[in-house]
Amino acid sequence: MNINARVYPLKEAIKVESIRYLFVSQGYKEKIKVVEFEYSGIFGDRNVFNLASGDYNAETNSIEDDTNTNNGDVCQVFNTVLSVIPRFFQIYEDAALMVKGSDSRIDFVDMQIELQEKL
């Protein structure tokens, strides 16, 4: 898979503790998405960052990583998320990257059951 094919344009915001990329998913509707690399600590002699992605909540300036947008453009969104990883390593060449999914939280299963019951 060529990750540079069919990616959305990005807006970049770099801070000391994080790098955030925003883009607009243009599937069935327009939805703002975010990819964020957030500083998590030091492991050995390397800075460690967590990669998070999901829908952007402008009211709380946060990532909603436990929703499924079903916008019909999952491949393009996924390609866009993957396309920022090389950019991250251009800025933090010696960093380590981890990905901790929203399903790692203790309450994730209960939240999914509640969502299904509402549908």
JSON list of N, CA and C in Angstrom, two decimals, residues 48-102:
[
{"chain": "A", "resi": 48, "resn": "VAL", "atom": "N", "xyz": [9.55, 9.14, 24.62]},
{"chain": "A", "resi": 48, "resn": "VAL", "atom": "CA", "xyz": [8.48, 8.29, 24.12]},
{"chain": "A", "resi": 48, "resn": "VAL", "atom": "C", "xyz": [7.23, 9.14, 23.89]},
{"chain": "A", "resi": 49, "resn": "PHE", "atom": "N", "xyz": [6.62, 8.96, 22.74]},
{"chain": "A", "resi": 49, "resn": "PHE", "atom": "CA", "xyz": [5.39, 9.65, 22.38]},
{"chain": "A", "resi": 49, "resn": "PHE", "atom": "C", "xyz": [4.31, 8.62, 22.08]},
{"chain": "A", "resi": 50, "resn": "ASN", "atom": "N", "xyz": [3.08, 8.95, 22.41]},
{"chain": "A", "resi": 50, "resn": "ASN", "atom": "CA", "xyz": [1.94, 8.12, 22.07]},
{"chain": "A", "resi": 50, "resn": "ASN", "atom": "C", "xyz": [1.24, 8.71, 20.85]},
{"chain": "A", "resi": 51, "resn": "LEU", "atom": "N", "xyz": [0.89, 7.86, 19.90]},
{"chain": "A", "resi": 51, "resn": "LEU", "atom": "CA", "xyz": [0.13, 8.28, 18.74]},
{"chain": "A", "resi": 51, "resn": "LEU", "atom": "C", "xyz": [-1.35, 8.06, 19.02]},
{"chain": "A", "resi": 52, "resn": "ALA", "atom": "N", "xyz": [-2.13, 9.12, 18.90]},
{"chain": "A", "resi": 52, "resn": "ALA", "atom": "CA", "xyz": [-3.58, 9.03, 19.09]},
{"chain": "A", "resi": 52, "resn": "ALA", "atom": "C", "xyz": [-4.24, 9.62, 17.86]},
{"chain": "A", "resi": 53, "resn": "SER", "atom": "N", "xyz": [-5.40, 9.08, 17.49]},
{"chain": "A", "resi": 53, "resn": "SER", "atom": "CA", "xyz": [-6.15, 9.66, 16.38]},
{"chain": "A", "resi": 53, "resn": "SER", "atom": "C", "xyz": [-7.63, 9.43, 16.59]},
{"chain": "A", "resi": 54, "resn": "GLY", "atom": "N", "xyz": [-8.42, 10.28, 15.96]},
{"chain": "A", "resi": 54, "resn": "GLY", "atom": "CA", "xyz": [-9.87, 10.14, 16.07]},
{"chain": "A", "resi": 54, "resn": "GLY", "atom": "C", "xyz": [-10.56, 11.40, 15.60]},
{"chain": "A", "resi": 55, "resn": "ASP", "atom": "N", "xyz": [-11.82, 11.54, 15.98]},
{"chain": "A", "resi": 55, "resn": "ASP", "atom": "CA", "xyz": [-12.58, 12.74, 15.64]},
{"chain": "A", "resi": 55, "resn": "ASP", "atom": "C", "xyz": [-12.16, 13.87, 16.57]},
{"chain": "A", "resi": 56, "resn": "TYR", "atom": "N", "xyz": [-12.12, 15.08, 16.01]},
{"chain": "A", "resi": 56, "resn": "TYR", "atom": "CA", "xyz": [-11.73, 16.25, 16.80]},
{"chain": "A", "resi": 56, "resn": "TYR", "atom": "C", "xyz": [-12.97, 16.90, 17.40]},
{"chain": "A", "resi": 57, "resn": "ASN", "atom": "N", "xyz": [-12.94, 17.13, 18.71]},
{"chain": "A", "resi": 57, "resn": "ASN", "atom": "CA", "xyz": [-14.02, 17.82, 19.41]},
{"chain": "A", "resi": 57, "resn": "ASN", "atom": "C", "xyz": [-13.55, 19.26, 19.66]},
{"chain": "A", "resi": 58, "resn": "ALA", "atom": "N", "xyz": [-14.08, 20.20, 18.88]},
{"chain": "A", "resi": 58, "resn": "ALA", "atom": "CA", "xyz": [-13.65, 21.59, 18.98]},
{"chain": "A", "resi": 58, "resn": "ALA", "atom": "C", "xyz": [-14.05, 22.23, 20.31]},
{"chain": "A", "resi": 59, "resn": "GLU", "atom": "N", "xyz": [-15.15, 21.78, 20.89]},
{"chain": "A", "resi": 59, "resn": "GLU", "atom": "CA", "xyz": [-15.59, 22.36, 22.16]},
{"chain": "A", "resi": 59, "resn": "GLU", "atom": "C", "xyz": [-14.63, 22.05, 23.30]},
{"chain": "A", "resi": 60, "resn": "THR", "atom": "N", "xyz": [-14.07, 20.86, 23.30]},
{"chain": "A", "resi": 60, "resn": "THR", "atom": "CA", "xyz": [-13.16, 20.46, 24.37]},
{"chain": "A", "resi": 60, "resn": "THR", "atom": "C", "xyz": [-11.70, 20.42, 23.93]},
{"chain": "A", "resi": 61, "resn": "ASN", "atom": "N", "xyz": [-11.46, 20.71, 22.64]},
{"chain": "A", "resi": 61, "resn": "ASN", "atom": "CA", "xyz": [-10.11, 20.64, 22.06]},
{"chain": "A", "resi": 61, "resn": "ASN", "atom": "C", "xyz": [-9.48, 19.28, 22.34]},
{"chain": "A", "resi": 62, "resn": "SER", "atom": "N", "xyz": [-10.27, 18.23, 22.14]},
{"chain": "A", "resi": 62, "resn": "SER", "atom": "CA", "xyz": [-9.80, 16.88, 22.47]},
{"chain": "A", "resi": 62, "resn": "SER", "atom": "C", "xyz": [-10.08, 15.90, 21.33]},
{"chain": "A", "resi": 63, "resn": "ILE", "atom": "N", "xyz": [-9.54, 14.71, 21.49]},
{"chain": "A", "resi": 63, "resn": "ILE", "atom": "CA", "xyz": [-9.70, 13.63, 20.52]},
{"chain": "A", "resi": 63, "resn": "ILE", "atom": "C", "xyz": [-10.75, 12.66, 21.03]},
{"chain": "A", "resi": 64, "resn": "GLU", "atom": "N", "xyz": [-11.72, 12.36, 20.19]},
{"chain": "A", "resi": 64, "resn": "GLU", "atom": "CA", "xyz": [-12.71, 11.33, 20.51]},
{"chain": "A", "resi": 64, "resn": "GLU", "atom": "C", "xyz": [-12.26, 10.06, 19.77]},
{"chain": "A", "resi": 65, "resn": "ASP", "atom": "N", "xyz": [-11.57, 9.20, 20.49]},
{"chain": "A", "resi": 65, "resn": "ASP", "atom": "CA", "xyz": [-11.00, 8.01, 19.85]},
{"chain": "A", "resi": 65, "resn": "ASP", "atom": "C", "xyz": [-11.84, 6.76, 20.06]},
{"chain": "A", "resi": 66, "resn": "ASP", "atom": "N", "xyz": [-13.03, 6.93, 20.61]},
{"chain": "A", "resi": 66, "resn": "ASP", "atom": "CA", "xyz": [-13.88, 5.77, 20.87]},
{"chain": "A", "resi": 66, "resn": "ASP", "atom": "C", "xyz": [-15.17, 5.83, 20.06]},
{"chain": "A", "resi": 67, "resn": "THR", "atom": "N", "xyz": [-15.15, 6.62, 18.97]},
{"chain": "A", "resi": 67, "resn": "THR", "atom": "CA", "xyz": [-16.31, 6.71, 18.10]},
{"chain": "A", "resi": 67, "resn": "THR", "atom": "C", "xyz": [-16.00, 6.10, 16.74]},
{"chain": "A", "resi": 68, "resn": "ASN", "atom": "N", "xyz": [-17.03, 5.68, 16.04]},
{"chain": "A", "resi": 68, "resn": "ASN", "atom": "CA", "xyz": [-16.89, 5.17, 14.70]},
{"chain": "A", "resi": 68, "resn": "ASN", "atom": "C", "xyz": [-17.71, 6.06, 13.79]},
{"chain": "A", "resi": 69, "resn": "THR", "atom": "N", "xyz": [-17.04, 6.87, 12.99]},
{"chain": "A", "resi": 69, "resn": "THR", "atom": "CA", "xyz": [-17.71, 7.87, 12.17]},
{"chain": "A", "resi": 69, "resn": "THR", "atom": "C", "xyz": [-18.47, 7.24, 11.00]},
{"chain": "A", "resi": 70, "resn": "ASN", "atom": "N", "xyz": [-17.98, 6.11, 10.48]},
{"chain": "A", "resi": 70, "resn": "ASN", "atom": "CA", "xyz": [-18.60, 5.47, 9.32]},
{"chain": "A", "resi": 70, "resn": "ASN", "atom": "C", "xyz": [-18.83, 6.48, 8.20]},
{"chain": "A", "resi": 71, "resn": "ASN", "atom": "N", "xyz": [-17.75, 7.17, 7.82]},
{"chain": "A", "resi": 71, "resn": "ASN", "atom": "CA", "xyz": [-17.85, 8.25, 6.84]},
{"chain": "A", "resi": 71, "resn": "ASN", "atom": "C", "xyz": [-17.56, 7.79, 5.41]},
{"chain": "A", "resi": 72, "resn": "GLY", "atom": "N", "xyz": [-17.28, 6.51, 5.23]},
{"chain": "A", "resi": 72, "resn": "GLY", "atom": "CA", "xyz": [-17.07, 5.98, 3.89]},
{"chain": "A", "resi": 72, "resn": "GLY", "atom": "C", "xyz": [-15.70, 6.23, 3.30]},
{"chain": "A", "resi": 73, "resn": "ASP", "atom": "N", "xyz": [-14.77, 6.73, 4.09]},
{"chain": "A", "resi": 73, "resn": "ASP", "atom": "CA", "xyz": [-13.43, 7.03, 3.57]},
{"chain": "A", "resi": 73, "resn": "ASP", "atom": "C", "xyz": [-12.34, 6.48, 4.48]},
{"chain": "A", "resi": 74, "resn": "VAL", "atom": "N", "xyz": [-12.58, 5.31, 5.05]},
{"chain": "A", "resi": 74, "resn": "VAL", "atom": "CA", "xyz": [-11.66, 4.76, 6.04]},
{"chain": "A", "resi": 74, "resn": "VAL", "atom": "C", "xyz": [-10.24, 4.60, 5.49]},
{"chain": "A", "resi": 75, "resn": "CYS", "atom": "N", "xyz": [-10.09, 4.18, 4.24]},
{"chain": "A", "resi": 75, "resn": "CYS", "atom": "CA", "xyz": [-8.74, 4.00, 3.68]},
{"chain": "A", "resi": 75, "resn": "CYS", "atom": "C", "xyz": [-8.01, 5.33, 3.56]},
{"chain": "A", "resi": 76, "resn": "GLN", "atom": "N", "xyz": [-8.70, 6.36, 3.10]},
{"chain": "A", "resi": 76, "resn": "GLN", "atom": "CA", "xyz": [-8.04, 7.66, 2.97]},
{"chain": "A", "resi": 76, "resn": "GLN", "atom": "C", "xyz": [-7.71, 8.24, 4.34]},
{"chain": "A", "resi": 77, "resn": "VAL", "atom": "N", "xyz": [-8.58, 8.07, 5.31]},
{"chain": "A", "resi": 77, "resn": "VAL", "atom": "CA", "xyz": [-8.30, 8.54, 6.67]},
{"chain": "A", "resi": 77, "resn": "VAL", "atom": "C", "xyz": [-7.09, 7.79, 7.23]},
{"chain": "A", "resi": 78, "resn": "PHE", "atom": "N", "xyz": [-7.08, 6.46, 7.08]},
{"chain": "A", "resi": 78, "resn": "PHE", "atom": "CA", "xyz": [-5.98, 5.65, 7.60]},
{"chain": "A", "resi": 78, "resn": "PHE", "atom": "C", "xyz": [-4.66, 6.02, 6.90]},
{"chain": "A", "resi": 79, "resn": "ASN", "atom": "N", "xyz": [-4.70, 6.22, 5.57]},
{"chain": "A", "resi": 79, "resn": "ASN", "atom": "CA", "xyz": [-3.50, 6.66, 4.85]},
{"chain": "A", "resi": 79, "resn": "ASN", "atom": "C", "xyz": [-3.01, 8.00, 5.36]},
{"chain": "A", "resi": 80, "resn": "THR", "atom": "N", "xyz": [-3.94, 8.90, 5.66]},
{"chain": "A", "resi": 80, "resn": "THR", "atom": "CA", "xyz": [-3.55, 10.21, 6.17]},
{"chain": "A", "resi": 80, "resn": "THR", "atom": "C", "xyz": [-2.88, 10.09, 7.54]},
{"chain": "A", "resi": 81, "resn": "VAL", "atom": "N", "xyz": [-3.45, 9.25, 8.41]},
{"chain": "A", "resi": 81, "resn": "VAL", "atom": "CA", "xyz": [-2.85, 9.02, 9.73]},
{"chain": "A", "resi": 81, "resn": "VAL", "atom": "C", "xyz": [-1.44, 8.46, 9.57]},
{"chain": "A", "resi": 82, "resn": "LEU", "atom": "N", "xyz": [-1.28, 7.46, 8.72]},
{"chain": "A", "resi": 82, "resn": "LEU", "atom": "CA", "xyz": [0.04, 6.86, 8.51]},
{"chain": "A", "resi": 82, "resn": "LEU", "atom": "C", "xyz": [1.03, 7.85, 7.89]},
{"chain": "A", "resi": 83, "resn": "SER", "atom": "N", "xyz": [0.55, 8.77, 7.07]},
{"chain": "A", "resi": 83, "resn": "SER", "atom": "CA", "xyz": [1.44, 9.69, 6.36]},
{"chain": "A", "resi": 83, "resn": "SER", "atom": "C", "xyz": [2.16, 10.67, 7.29]},
{"chain": "A", "resi": 84, "resn": "VAL", "atom": "N", "xyz": [1.63, 10.88, 8.50]},
{"chain": "A", "resi": 84, "resn": "VAL", "atom": "CA", "xyz": [2.28, 11.83, 9.42]},
{"chain": "A", "resi": 84, "resn": "VAL", "atom": "C", "xyz": [3.39, 11.19, 10.24]},
{"chain": "A", "resi": 85, "resn": "ILE", "atom": "N", "xyz": [3.47, 9.87, 10.26]},
{"chain": "A", "resi": 85, "resn": "ILE", "atom": "CA", "xyz": [4.52, 9.21, 11.06]},
{"chain": "A", "resi": 85, "resn": "ILE", "atom": "C", "xyz": [5.92, 9.60, 10.58]},
{"chain": "A", "resi": 86, "resn": "PRO", "atom": "N", "xyz": [6.22, 9.59, 9.27]},
{"chain": "A", "resi": 86, "resn": "PRO", "atom": "CA", "xyz": [7.55, 10.06, 8.85]},
{"chain": "A", "resi": 86, "resn": "PRO", "atom": "C", "xyz": [7.82, 11.52, 9.22]},
{"chain": "A", "resi": 87, "resn": "ARG", "atom": "N", "xyz": [6.79, 12.36, 9.19]},
{"chain": "A", "resi": 87, "resn": "ARG", "atom": "CA", "xyz": [6.95, 13.77, 9.60]},
{"chain": "A", "resi": 87, "resn": "ARG", "atom": "C", "xyz": [7.36, 13.86, 11.07]},
{"chain": "A", "resi": 88, "resn": "PHE", "atom": "N", "xyz": [6.72, 13.01, 11.89]},
{"chain": "A", "resi": 88, "resn": "PHE", "atom": "CA", "xyz": [7.04, 12.99, 13.32]},
{"chain": "A", "resi": 88, "resn": "PHE", "atom": "C", "xyz": [8.53, 12.66, 13.51]},
{"chain": "A", "resi": 89, "resn": "PHE", "atom": "N", "xyz": [9.02, 11.63, 12.82]},
{"chain": "A", "resi": 89, "resn": "PHE", "atom": "CA", "xyz": [10.41, 11.22, 13.00]},
{"chain": "A", "resi": 89, "resn": "PHE", "atom": "C", "xyz": [11.41, 12.20, 12.37]},
{"chain": "A", "resi": 90, "resn": "GLN", "atom": "N", "xyz": [10.96, 13.08, 11.50]},
{"chain": "A", "resi": 90, "resn": "GLN", "atom": "CA", "xyz": [11.84, 14.15, 11.03]},
{"chain": "A", "resi": 90, "resn": "GLN", "atom": "C", "xyz": [12.08, 15.16, 12.14]},
{"chain": "A", "resi": 91, "resn": "ILE", "atom": "N", "xyz": [11.09, 15.35, 13.00]},
{"chain": "A", "resi": 91, "resn": "ILE", "atom": "CA", "xyz": [11.20, 16.30, 14.11]},
{"chain": "A", "resi": 91, "resn": "ILE", "atom": "C", "xyz": [11.90, 15.65, 15.31]},
{"chain": "A", "resi": 92, "resn": "TYR", "atom": "N", "xyz": [11.50, 14.42, 15.65]},
{"chain": "A", "resi": 92, "resn": "TYR", "atom": "CA", "xyz": [12.06, 13.69, 16.79]},
{"chain": "A", "resi": 92, "resn": "TYR", "atom": "C", "xyz": [12.75, 12.42, 16.29]},
{"chain": "A", "resi": 93, "resn": "GLU", "atom": "N", "xyz": [13.92, 12.57, 15.73]},
{"chain": "A", "resi": 93, "resn": "GLU", "atom": "CA", "xyz": [14.63, 11.47, 15.07]},
{"chain": "A", "resi": 93, "resn": "GLU", "atom": "C", "xyz": [14.91, 10.29, 16.00]},
{"chain": "A", "resi": 94, "resn": "ASP", "atom": "N", "xyz": [15.20, 10.54, 17.26]},
{"chain": "A", "resi": 94, "resn": "ASP", "atom": "CA", "xyz": [15.59, 9.48, 18.18]},
{"chain": "A", "resi": 94, "resn": "ASP", "atom": "C", "xyz": [14.48, 9.06, 19.13]},
{"chain": "A", "resi": 95, "resn": "ALA", "atom": "N", "xyz": [13.28, 9.51, 18.88]},
{"chain": "A", "resi": 95, "resn": "ALA", "atom": "CA", "xyz": [12.17, 9.19, 19.78]},
{"chain": "A", "resi": 95, "resn": "ALA", "atom": "C", "xyz": [11.65, 7.78, 19.53]},
{"chain": "A", "resi": 96, "resn": "ALA", "atom": "N", "xyz": [10.91, 7.29, 20.51]},
{"chain": "A", "resi": 96, "resn": "ALA", "atom": "CA", "xyz": [10.19, 6.02, 20.37]},
{"chain": "A", "resi": 96, "resn": "ALA", "atom": "C", "xyz": [8.71, 6.35, 20.28]},
{"chain": "A", "resi": 97, "resn": "LEU", "atom": "N", "xyz": [7.99, 5.54, 19.53]},
{"chain": "A", "resi": 97, "resn": "LEU", "atom": "CA", "xyz": [6.58, 5.79, 19.31]},
{"chain": "A", "resi": 97, "resn": "LEU", "atom": "C", "xyz": [5.78, 4.59, 19.79]},
{"chain": "A", "resi": 98, "resn": "MET", "atom": "N", "xyz": [4.71, 4.86, 20.54]},
{"chain": "A", "resi": 98, "resn": "MET", "atom": "CA", "xyz": [3.82, 3.79, 20.96]},
{"chain": "A", "resi": 98, "resn": "MET", "atom": "C", "xyz": [2.40, 4.14, 20.53]},
{"chain": "A", "resi": 99, "resn": "VAL", "atom": "N", "xyz": [1.59, 3.12, 20.41]},
{"chain": "A", "resi": 99, "resn": "VAL", "atom": "CA", "xyz": [0.19, 3.31, 20.07]},
{"chain": "A", "resi": 99, "resn": "VAL", "atom": "C", "xyz": [-0.62, 2.54, 21.09]},
{"chain": "A", "resi": 100, "resn": "LYS", "atom": "N", "xyz": [-1.39, 3.27, 21.86]},
{"chain": "A", "resi": 100, "resn": "LYS", "atom": "CA", "xyz": [-2.24, 2.66, 22.89]},
{"chain": "A", "resi": 100, "resn": "LYS", "atom": "C", "xyz": [-3.68, 2.94, 22.49]},
{"chain": "A", "resi": 101, "resn": "GLY", "atom": "N", "xyz": [-4.40, 1.91, 22.12]},
{"chain": "A", "resi": 101, "resn": "GLY", "atom": "CA", "xyz": [-5.75, 2.08, 21.62]},
{"chain": "A", "resi": 101, "resn": "GLY", "atom": "C", "xyz": [-6.74, 2.41, 22.72]},
{"chain": "A", "resi": 102, "resn": "SER", "atom": "N", "xyz": [-7.88, 2.99, 22.31]},
{"chain": "A", "resi": 102, "resn": "SER", "atom": "CA", "xyz": [-8.92, 3.32, 23.27]},
{"chain": "A", "resi": 102, "resn": "SER", "atom": "C", "xyz": [-9.49, 2.07, 23.92]}
]
